[in-house]
GROMACS .gro file of C-alpha atoms in nm:
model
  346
    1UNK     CA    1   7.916   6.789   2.460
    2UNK     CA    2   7.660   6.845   2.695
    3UNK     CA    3   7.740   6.550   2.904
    4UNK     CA    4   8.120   6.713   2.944
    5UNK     CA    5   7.981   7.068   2.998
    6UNK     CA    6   7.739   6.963   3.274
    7UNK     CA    7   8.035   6.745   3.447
    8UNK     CA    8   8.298   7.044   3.439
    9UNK     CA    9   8.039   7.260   3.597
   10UNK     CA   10   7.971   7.003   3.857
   11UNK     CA   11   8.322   6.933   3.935
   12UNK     CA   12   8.355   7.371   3.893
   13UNK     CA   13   8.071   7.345   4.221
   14UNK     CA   14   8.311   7.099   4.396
   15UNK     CA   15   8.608   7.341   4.363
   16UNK     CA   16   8.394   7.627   4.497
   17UNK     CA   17   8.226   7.411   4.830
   18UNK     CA   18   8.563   7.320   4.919
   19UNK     CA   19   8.703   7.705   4.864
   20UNK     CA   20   8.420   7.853   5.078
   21UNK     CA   21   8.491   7.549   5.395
   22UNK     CA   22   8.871   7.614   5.381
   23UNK     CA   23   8.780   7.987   5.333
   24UNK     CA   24   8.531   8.010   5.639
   25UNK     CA   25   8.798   7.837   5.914
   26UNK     CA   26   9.096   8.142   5.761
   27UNK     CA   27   8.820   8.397   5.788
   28UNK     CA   28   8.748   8.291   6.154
   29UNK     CA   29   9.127   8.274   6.239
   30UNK     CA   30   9.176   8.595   6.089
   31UNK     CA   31   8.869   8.745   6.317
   32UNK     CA   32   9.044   8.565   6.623
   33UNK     CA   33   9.431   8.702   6.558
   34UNK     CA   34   9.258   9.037   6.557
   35UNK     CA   35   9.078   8.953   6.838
   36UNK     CA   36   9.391   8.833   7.049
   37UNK     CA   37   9.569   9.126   6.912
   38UNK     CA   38   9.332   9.350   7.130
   39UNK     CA   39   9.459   9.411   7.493
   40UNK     CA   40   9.356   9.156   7.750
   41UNK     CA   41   9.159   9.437   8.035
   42UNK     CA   42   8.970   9.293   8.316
   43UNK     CA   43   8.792   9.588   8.552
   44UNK     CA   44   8.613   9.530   8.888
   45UNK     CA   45   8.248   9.619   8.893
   46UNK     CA   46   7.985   9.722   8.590
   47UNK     CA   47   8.079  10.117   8.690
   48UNK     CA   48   8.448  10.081   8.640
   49UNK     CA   49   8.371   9.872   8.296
   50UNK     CA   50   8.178  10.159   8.118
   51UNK     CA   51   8.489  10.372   8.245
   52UNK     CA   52   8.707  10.147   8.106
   53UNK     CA   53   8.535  10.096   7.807
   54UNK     CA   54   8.518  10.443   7.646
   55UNK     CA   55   8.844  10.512   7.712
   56UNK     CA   56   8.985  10.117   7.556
   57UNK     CA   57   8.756  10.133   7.302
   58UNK     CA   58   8.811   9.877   7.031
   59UNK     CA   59   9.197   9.852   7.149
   60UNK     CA   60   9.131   9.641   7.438
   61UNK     CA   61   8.905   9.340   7.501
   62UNK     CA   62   8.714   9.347   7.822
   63UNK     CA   63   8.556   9.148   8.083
   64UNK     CA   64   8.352   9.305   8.372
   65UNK     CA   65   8.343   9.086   8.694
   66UNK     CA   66   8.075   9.280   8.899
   67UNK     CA   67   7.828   9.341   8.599
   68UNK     CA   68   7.536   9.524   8.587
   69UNK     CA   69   7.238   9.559   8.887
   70UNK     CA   70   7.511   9.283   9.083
   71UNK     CA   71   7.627   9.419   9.387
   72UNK     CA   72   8.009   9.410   9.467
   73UNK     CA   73   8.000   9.441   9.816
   74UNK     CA   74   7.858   9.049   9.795
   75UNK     CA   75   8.028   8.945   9.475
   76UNK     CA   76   8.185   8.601   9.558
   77UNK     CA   77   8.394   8.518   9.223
   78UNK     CA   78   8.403   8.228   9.105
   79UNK     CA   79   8.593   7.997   8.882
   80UNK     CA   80   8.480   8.175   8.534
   81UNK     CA   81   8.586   8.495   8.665
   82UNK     CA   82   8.937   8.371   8.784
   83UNK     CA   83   8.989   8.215   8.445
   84UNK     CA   84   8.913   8.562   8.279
   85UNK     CA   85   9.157   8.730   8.510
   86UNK     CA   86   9.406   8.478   8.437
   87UNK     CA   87   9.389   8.562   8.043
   88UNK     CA   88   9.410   8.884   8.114
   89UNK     CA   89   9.703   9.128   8.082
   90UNK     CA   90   9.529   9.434   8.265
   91UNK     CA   91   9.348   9.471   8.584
   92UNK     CA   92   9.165   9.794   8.665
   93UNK     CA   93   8.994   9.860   8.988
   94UNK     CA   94   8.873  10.105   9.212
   95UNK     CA   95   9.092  10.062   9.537
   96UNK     CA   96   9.011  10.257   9.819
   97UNK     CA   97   8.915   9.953   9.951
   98UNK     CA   98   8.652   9.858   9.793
   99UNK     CA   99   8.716   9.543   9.585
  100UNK     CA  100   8.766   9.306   9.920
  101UNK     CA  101   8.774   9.021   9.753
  102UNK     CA  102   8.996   9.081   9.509
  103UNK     CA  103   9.333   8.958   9.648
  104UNK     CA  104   9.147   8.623   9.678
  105UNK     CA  105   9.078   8.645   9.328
  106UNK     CA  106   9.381   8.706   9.197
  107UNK     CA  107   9.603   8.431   9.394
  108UNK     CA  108   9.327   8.210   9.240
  109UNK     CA  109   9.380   8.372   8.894
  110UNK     CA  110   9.762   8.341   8.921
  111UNK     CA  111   9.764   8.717   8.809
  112UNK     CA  112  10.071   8.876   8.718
  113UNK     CA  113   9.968   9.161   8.509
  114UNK     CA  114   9.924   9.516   8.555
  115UNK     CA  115   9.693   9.683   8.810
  116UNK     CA  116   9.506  10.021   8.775
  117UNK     CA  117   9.395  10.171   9.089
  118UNK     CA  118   9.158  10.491   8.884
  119UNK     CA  119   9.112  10.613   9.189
  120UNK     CA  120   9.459  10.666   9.254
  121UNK     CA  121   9.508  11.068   9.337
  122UNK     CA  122   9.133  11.102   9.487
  123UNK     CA  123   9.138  11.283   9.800
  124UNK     CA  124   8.977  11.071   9.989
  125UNK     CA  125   8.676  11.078  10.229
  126UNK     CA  126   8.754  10.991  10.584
  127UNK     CA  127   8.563  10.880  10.872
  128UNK     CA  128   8.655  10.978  11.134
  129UNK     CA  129   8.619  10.752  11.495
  130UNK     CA  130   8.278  10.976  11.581
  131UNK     CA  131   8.144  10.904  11.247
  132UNK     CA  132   8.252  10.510  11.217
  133UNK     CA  133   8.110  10.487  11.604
  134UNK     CA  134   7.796  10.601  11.514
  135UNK     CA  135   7.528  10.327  11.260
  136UNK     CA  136   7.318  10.573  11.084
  137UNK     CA  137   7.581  10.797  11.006
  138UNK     CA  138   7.459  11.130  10.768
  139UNK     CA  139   7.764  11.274  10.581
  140UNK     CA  140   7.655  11.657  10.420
  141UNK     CA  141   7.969  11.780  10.595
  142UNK     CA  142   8.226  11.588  10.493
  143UNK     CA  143   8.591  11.727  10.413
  144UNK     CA  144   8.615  11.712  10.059
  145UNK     CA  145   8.904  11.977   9.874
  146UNK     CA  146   8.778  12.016   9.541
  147UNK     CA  147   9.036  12.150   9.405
  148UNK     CA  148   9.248  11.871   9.457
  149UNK     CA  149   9.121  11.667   9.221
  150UNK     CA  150   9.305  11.833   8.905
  151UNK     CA  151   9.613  11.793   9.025
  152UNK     CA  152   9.678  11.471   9.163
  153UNK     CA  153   9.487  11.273   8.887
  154UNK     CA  154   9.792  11.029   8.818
  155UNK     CA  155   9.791  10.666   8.707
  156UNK     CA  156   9.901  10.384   9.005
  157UNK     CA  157  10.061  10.006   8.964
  158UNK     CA  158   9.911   9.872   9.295
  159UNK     CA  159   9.933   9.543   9.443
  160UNK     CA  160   9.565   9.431   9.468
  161UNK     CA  161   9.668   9.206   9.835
  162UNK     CA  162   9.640   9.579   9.990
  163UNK     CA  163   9.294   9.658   9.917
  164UNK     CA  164   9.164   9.460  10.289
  165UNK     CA  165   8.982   9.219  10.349
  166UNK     CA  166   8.550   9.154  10.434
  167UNK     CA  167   8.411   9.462  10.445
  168UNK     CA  168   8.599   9.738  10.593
  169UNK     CA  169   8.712   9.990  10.427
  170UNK     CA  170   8.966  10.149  10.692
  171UNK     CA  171   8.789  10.438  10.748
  172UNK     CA  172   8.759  10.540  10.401
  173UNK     CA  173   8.498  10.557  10.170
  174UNK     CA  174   8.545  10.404   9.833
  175UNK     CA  175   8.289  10.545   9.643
  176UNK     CA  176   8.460  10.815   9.481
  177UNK     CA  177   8.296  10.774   9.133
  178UNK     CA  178   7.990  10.972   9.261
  179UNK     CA  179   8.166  11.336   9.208
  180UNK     CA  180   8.192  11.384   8.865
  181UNK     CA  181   8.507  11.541   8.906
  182UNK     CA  182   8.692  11.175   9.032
  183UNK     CA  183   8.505  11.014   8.747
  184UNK     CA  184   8.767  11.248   8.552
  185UNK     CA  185   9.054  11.116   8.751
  186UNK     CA  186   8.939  10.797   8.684
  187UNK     CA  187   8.948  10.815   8.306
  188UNK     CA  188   9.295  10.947   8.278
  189UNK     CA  189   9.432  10.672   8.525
  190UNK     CA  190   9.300  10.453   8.305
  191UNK     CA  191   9.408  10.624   7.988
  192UNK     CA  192   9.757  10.641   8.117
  193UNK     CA  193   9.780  10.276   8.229
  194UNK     CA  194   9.638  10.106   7.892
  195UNK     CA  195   9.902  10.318   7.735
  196UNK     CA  196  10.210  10.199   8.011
  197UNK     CA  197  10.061   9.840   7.887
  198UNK     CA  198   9.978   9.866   7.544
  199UNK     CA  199  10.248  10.204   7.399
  200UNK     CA  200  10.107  10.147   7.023
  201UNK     CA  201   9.794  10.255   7.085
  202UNK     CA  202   9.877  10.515   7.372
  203UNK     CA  203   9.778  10.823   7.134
  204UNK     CA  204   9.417  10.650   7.090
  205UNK     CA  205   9.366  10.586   7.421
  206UNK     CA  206   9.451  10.937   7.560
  207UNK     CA  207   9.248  11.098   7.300
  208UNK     CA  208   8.937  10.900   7.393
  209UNK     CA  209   9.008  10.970   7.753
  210UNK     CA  210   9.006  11.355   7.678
  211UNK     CA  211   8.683  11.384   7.441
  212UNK     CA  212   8.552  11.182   7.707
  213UNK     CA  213   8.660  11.421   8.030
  214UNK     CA  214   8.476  11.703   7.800
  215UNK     CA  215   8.161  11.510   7.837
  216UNK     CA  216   8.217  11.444   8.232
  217UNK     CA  217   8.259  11.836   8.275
  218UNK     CA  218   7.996  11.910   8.094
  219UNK     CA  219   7.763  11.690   8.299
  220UNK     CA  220   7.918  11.873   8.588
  221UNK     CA  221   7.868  12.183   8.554
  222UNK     CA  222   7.490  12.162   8.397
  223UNK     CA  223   7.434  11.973   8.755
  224UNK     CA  224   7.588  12.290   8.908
  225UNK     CA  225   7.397  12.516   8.705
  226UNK     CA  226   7.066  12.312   8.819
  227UNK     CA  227   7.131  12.289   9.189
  228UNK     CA  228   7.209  12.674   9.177
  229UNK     CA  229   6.873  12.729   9.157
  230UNK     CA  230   6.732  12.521   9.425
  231UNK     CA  231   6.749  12.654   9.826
  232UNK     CA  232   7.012  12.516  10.003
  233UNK     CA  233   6.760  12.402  10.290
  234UNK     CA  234   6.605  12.141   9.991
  235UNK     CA  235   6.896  11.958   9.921
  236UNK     CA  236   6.865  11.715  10.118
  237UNK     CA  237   6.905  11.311  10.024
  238UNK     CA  238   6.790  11.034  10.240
  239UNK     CA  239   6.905  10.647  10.126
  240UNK     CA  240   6.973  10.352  10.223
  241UNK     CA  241   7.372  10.288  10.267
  242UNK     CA  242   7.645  10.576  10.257
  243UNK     CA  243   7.731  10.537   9.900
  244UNK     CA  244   7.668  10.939   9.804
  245UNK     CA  245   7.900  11.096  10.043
  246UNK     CA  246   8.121  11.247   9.772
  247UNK     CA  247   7.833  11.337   9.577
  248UNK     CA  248   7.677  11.542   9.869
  249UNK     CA  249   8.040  11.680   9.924
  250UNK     CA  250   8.100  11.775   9.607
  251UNK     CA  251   7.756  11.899   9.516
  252UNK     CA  252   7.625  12.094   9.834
  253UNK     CA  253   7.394  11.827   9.880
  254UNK     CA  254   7.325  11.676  10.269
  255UNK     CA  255   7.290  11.291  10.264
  256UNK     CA  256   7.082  11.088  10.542
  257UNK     CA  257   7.156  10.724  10.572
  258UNK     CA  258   6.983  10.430  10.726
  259UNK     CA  259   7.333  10.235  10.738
  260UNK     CA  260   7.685  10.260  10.673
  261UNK     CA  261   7.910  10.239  10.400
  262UNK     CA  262   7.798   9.804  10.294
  263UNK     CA  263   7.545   9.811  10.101
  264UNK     CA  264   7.444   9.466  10.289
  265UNK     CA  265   7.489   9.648  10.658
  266UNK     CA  266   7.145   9.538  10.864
  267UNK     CA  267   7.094   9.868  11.061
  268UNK     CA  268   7.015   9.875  11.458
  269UNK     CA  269   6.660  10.032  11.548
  270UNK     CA  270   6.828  10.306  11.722
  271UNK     CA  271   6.985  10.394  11.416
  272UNK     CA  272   6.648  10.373  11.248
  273UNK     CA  273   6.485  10.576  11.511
  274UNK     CA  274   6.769  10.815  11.446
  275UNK     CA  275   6.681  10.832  11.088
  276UNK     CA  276   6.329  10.895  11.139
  277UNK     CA  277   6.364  11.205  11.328
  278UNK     CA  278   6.662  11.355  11.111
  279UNK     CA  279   6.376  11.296  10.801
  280UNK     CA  280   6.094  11.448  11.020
  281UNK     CA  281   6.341  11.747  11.107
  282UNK     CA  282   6.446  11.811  10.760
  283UNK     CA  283   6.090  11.774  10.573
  284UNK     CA  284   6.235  11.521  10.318
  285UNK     CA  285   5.965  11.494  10.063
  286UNK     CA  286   6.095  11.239   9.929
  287UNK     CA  287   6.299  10.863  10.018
  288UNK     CA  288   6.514  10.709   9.731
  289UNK     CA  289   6.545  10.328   9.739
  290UNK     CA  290   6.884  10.179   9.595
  291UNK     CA  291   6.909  10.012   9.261
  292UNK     CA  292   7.087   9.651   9.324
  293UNK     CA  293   7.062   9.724   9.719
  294UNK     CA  294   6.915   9.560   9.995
  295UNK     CA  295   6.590   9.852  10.073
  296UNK     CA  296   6.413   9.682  10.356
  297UNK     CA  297   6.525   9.928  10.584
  298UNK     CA  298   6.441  10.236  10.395
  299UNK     CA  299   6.083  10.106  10.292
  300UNK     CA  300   6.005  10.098  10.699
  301UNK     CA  301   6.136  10.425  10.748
  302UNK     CA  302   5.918  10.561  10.471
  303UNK     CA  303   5.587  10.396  10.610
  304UNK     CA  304   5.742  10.506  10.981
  305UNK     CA  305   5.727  10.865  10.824
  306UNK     CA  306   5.469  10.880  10.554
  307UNK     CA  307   5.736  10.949  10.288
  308UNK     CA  308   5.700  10.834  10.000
  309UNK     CA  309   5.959  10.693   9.858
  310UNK     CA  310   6.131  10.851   9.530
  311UNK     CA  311   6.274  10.717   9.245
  312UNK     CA  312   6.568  10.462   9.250
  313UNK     CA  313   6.929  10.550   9.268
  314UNK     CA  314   7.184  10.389   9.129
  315UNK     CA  315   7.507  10.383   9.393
  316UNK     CA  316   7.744  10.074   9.320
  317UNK     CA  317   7.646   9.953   8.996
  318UNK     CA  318   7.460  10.006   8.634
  319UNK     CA  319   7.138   9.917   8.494
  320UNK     CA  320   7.113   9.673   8.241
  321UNK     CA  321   7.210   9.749   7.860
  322UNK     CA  322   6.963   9.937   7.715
  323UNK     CA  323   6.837  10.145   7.991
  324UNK     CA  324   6.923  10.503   8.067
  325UNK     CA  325   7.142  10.447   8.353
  326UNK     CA  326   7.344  10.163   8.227
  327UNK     CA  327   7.644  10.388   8.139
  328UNK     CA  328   7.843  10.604   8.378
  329UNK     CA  329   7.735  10.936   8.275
  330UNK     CA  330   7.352  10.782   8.200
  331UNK     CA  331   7.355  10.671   8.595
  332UNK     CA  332   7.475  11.062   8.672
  333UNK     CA  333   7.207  11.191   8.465
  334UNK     CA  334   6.922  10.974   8.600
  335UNK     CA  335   7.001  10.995   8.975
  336UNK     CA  336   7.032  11.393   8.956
  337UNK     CA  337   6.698  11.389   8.753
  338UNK     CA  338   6.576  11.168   9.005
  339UNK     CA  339   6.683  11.440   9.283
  340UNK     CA  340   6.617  11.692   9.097
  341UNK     CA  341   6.256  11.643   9.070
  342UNK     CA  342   6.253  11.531   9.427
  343UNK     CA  343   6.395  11.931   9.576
  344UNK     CA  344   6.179  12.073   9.357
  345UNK     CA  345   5.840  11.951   9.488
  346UNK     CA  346   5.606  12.154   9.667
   0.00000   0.00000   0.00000
């Protein structure tokens, strides 16, 4: 009795071992349909990502090519990424020029999906032939309609071969993310492509675009609120490249550059000279290196000077996961801290 009790339960732990192997392989497949049922989104650079990301949510699976502290302006892609791009059913970028490799990328890719442009509706910043002329160029004036923005915030299918080629951006500056009030036109681009690509889940992704414009508005206007008490005559920002030209447009903020709008730009020692007396002739208190940027130049012009330099800024991409500034909004809040503190000294 005990002989047949002790071989039923053995042959019972037989049945289960093979239930739980064939069990583990349909649990995985079931993981992976779900998986593949997610929409296929590849987005440009770590900025665009986080963009992309709170708006897609768990709708879409993402890949980011320019990831965190990496520097698109050099990004050279590479097999891996055209591979991603080729899975993918969704491209998002920032146009304006700014992704100049991309066209590369996607006759490598064999990409025949849908393209974003989020910034498509920006008004944007132009240089015009005295500014491009000039290598140190300082942009607190530029011509910047806020009000446009509202408006014009529409969604764009845009063939990515247009965006130009090494680095120049035709006179315009891409870096339209750094006014809060783009980074709204951004997220309903976005919103309104996944839905053009993806209709059963276009009610999800608009209302995570909207609760997350709330959040961007309310990050602008407590910046407002800040710089409202701080003299005009202090708000004054000195960097590296020309990546916060929108941001001093839109925020009443002048910006000082060593070089232009690259990020990899090796500036001319008249343009450094230049640079030197516009920071001796404003009193800058204070220098701010660049996150992921090449800072040579600015670290000579703050020993030239006897500026200290302030706390990094983050331009073209995010900090790492887990740090502050490694979302979009998290980058906003740091850099204006960062500022913040630096107008504010005595």
């Amino acid at each position: 009795m005990g002989a047949r009790i002790g071989a039923w339960l053995a042959g019972a732990a037989c049945v289960l071992v093979l239930v739980a192997a064939a069990g583990a392989p349909a649990a995985a497949r079931a993981e992976d349909a779900a998986d593949d049922a997610r929409l296929p989104v590849v987005a440009s650079f770590s900025i665009l990502g986080d963009i992309v990301r709170e708006v897609g949510g768990d709708d879409i699976r993402l890949d980011v090519l320019v990831g965190p502290m990496r520097d698109a302006h050099t990004f050279e892609p590479t097999p891996k990424d055209a591979r991603a791009l080729g899975r993918a059913r969704v491209l998002v970028v920032n146009g304006l020029g700014f992704e100049s490799w991309m066209p590369r990328l996607v006759e490598a890719a064999g990409f025949k999906g849908r393209v974003i442009e989020a910034s498509q509706g920006v008004r944007p910043r132009r240089l015009d032939d005295e500014e491009e002329s000039r290598e140190a160029p300082g942009h607190g004036d530029a011509d910047h309609d806020h009000a446009a923005h509202d408006h014009a915030d529409h969604d764009h299918d845009h063939d990515p071969a247009d965006h130009g080629h090494g680095h120049d951006h035709g006179g315009v500056d891409p870096h339209a993310w750094q006014d809060l009030s783009n980074g709204v036109i951004y997220a309903r681009n976005v919103a309104r492509g996944l839905a053009d690509a993806d209709p059963a889940h276009a009610s999800a992704y608009q209302a995570r675009a909207e609760a997350y414009v709330r959040k961007l508005r309310q990050a602008d206007a407590a910046w407002r609120r800040e710089l409202d008490a701080i003299p005009a005559d202090r708000r004054v920002l000195a960097t590296s490249h020309d990546a916060f030209g929108y941001f001093g447009a839109a925020y009443g903020i002048e910006v000082l550059s060593v070089v232009g709008l690259s990020s990899e730009a090796e500036p001319s020692a008249r343009a450094m000279a230049d640079l030197v007396t516009r920071i001796r002739a404003h009193h800058i208190r204070a220098i701010f290196l660049e996150q992921g940027g090449n800072s040579n130049a600015l670290r000579q012009v703050a020993a030239e000077t006897g500026v200290k330099p302030g706390g990094a800024l983050y331009a073209d991409t995010l900090d790492l996961p887990g740090h502050e500034a490694s979302t979009y909004l998290g980058m906003f809040r740091w850099n204006t801290r960062q500022l913040s503190q630096a107008f504010t000294m005595p």
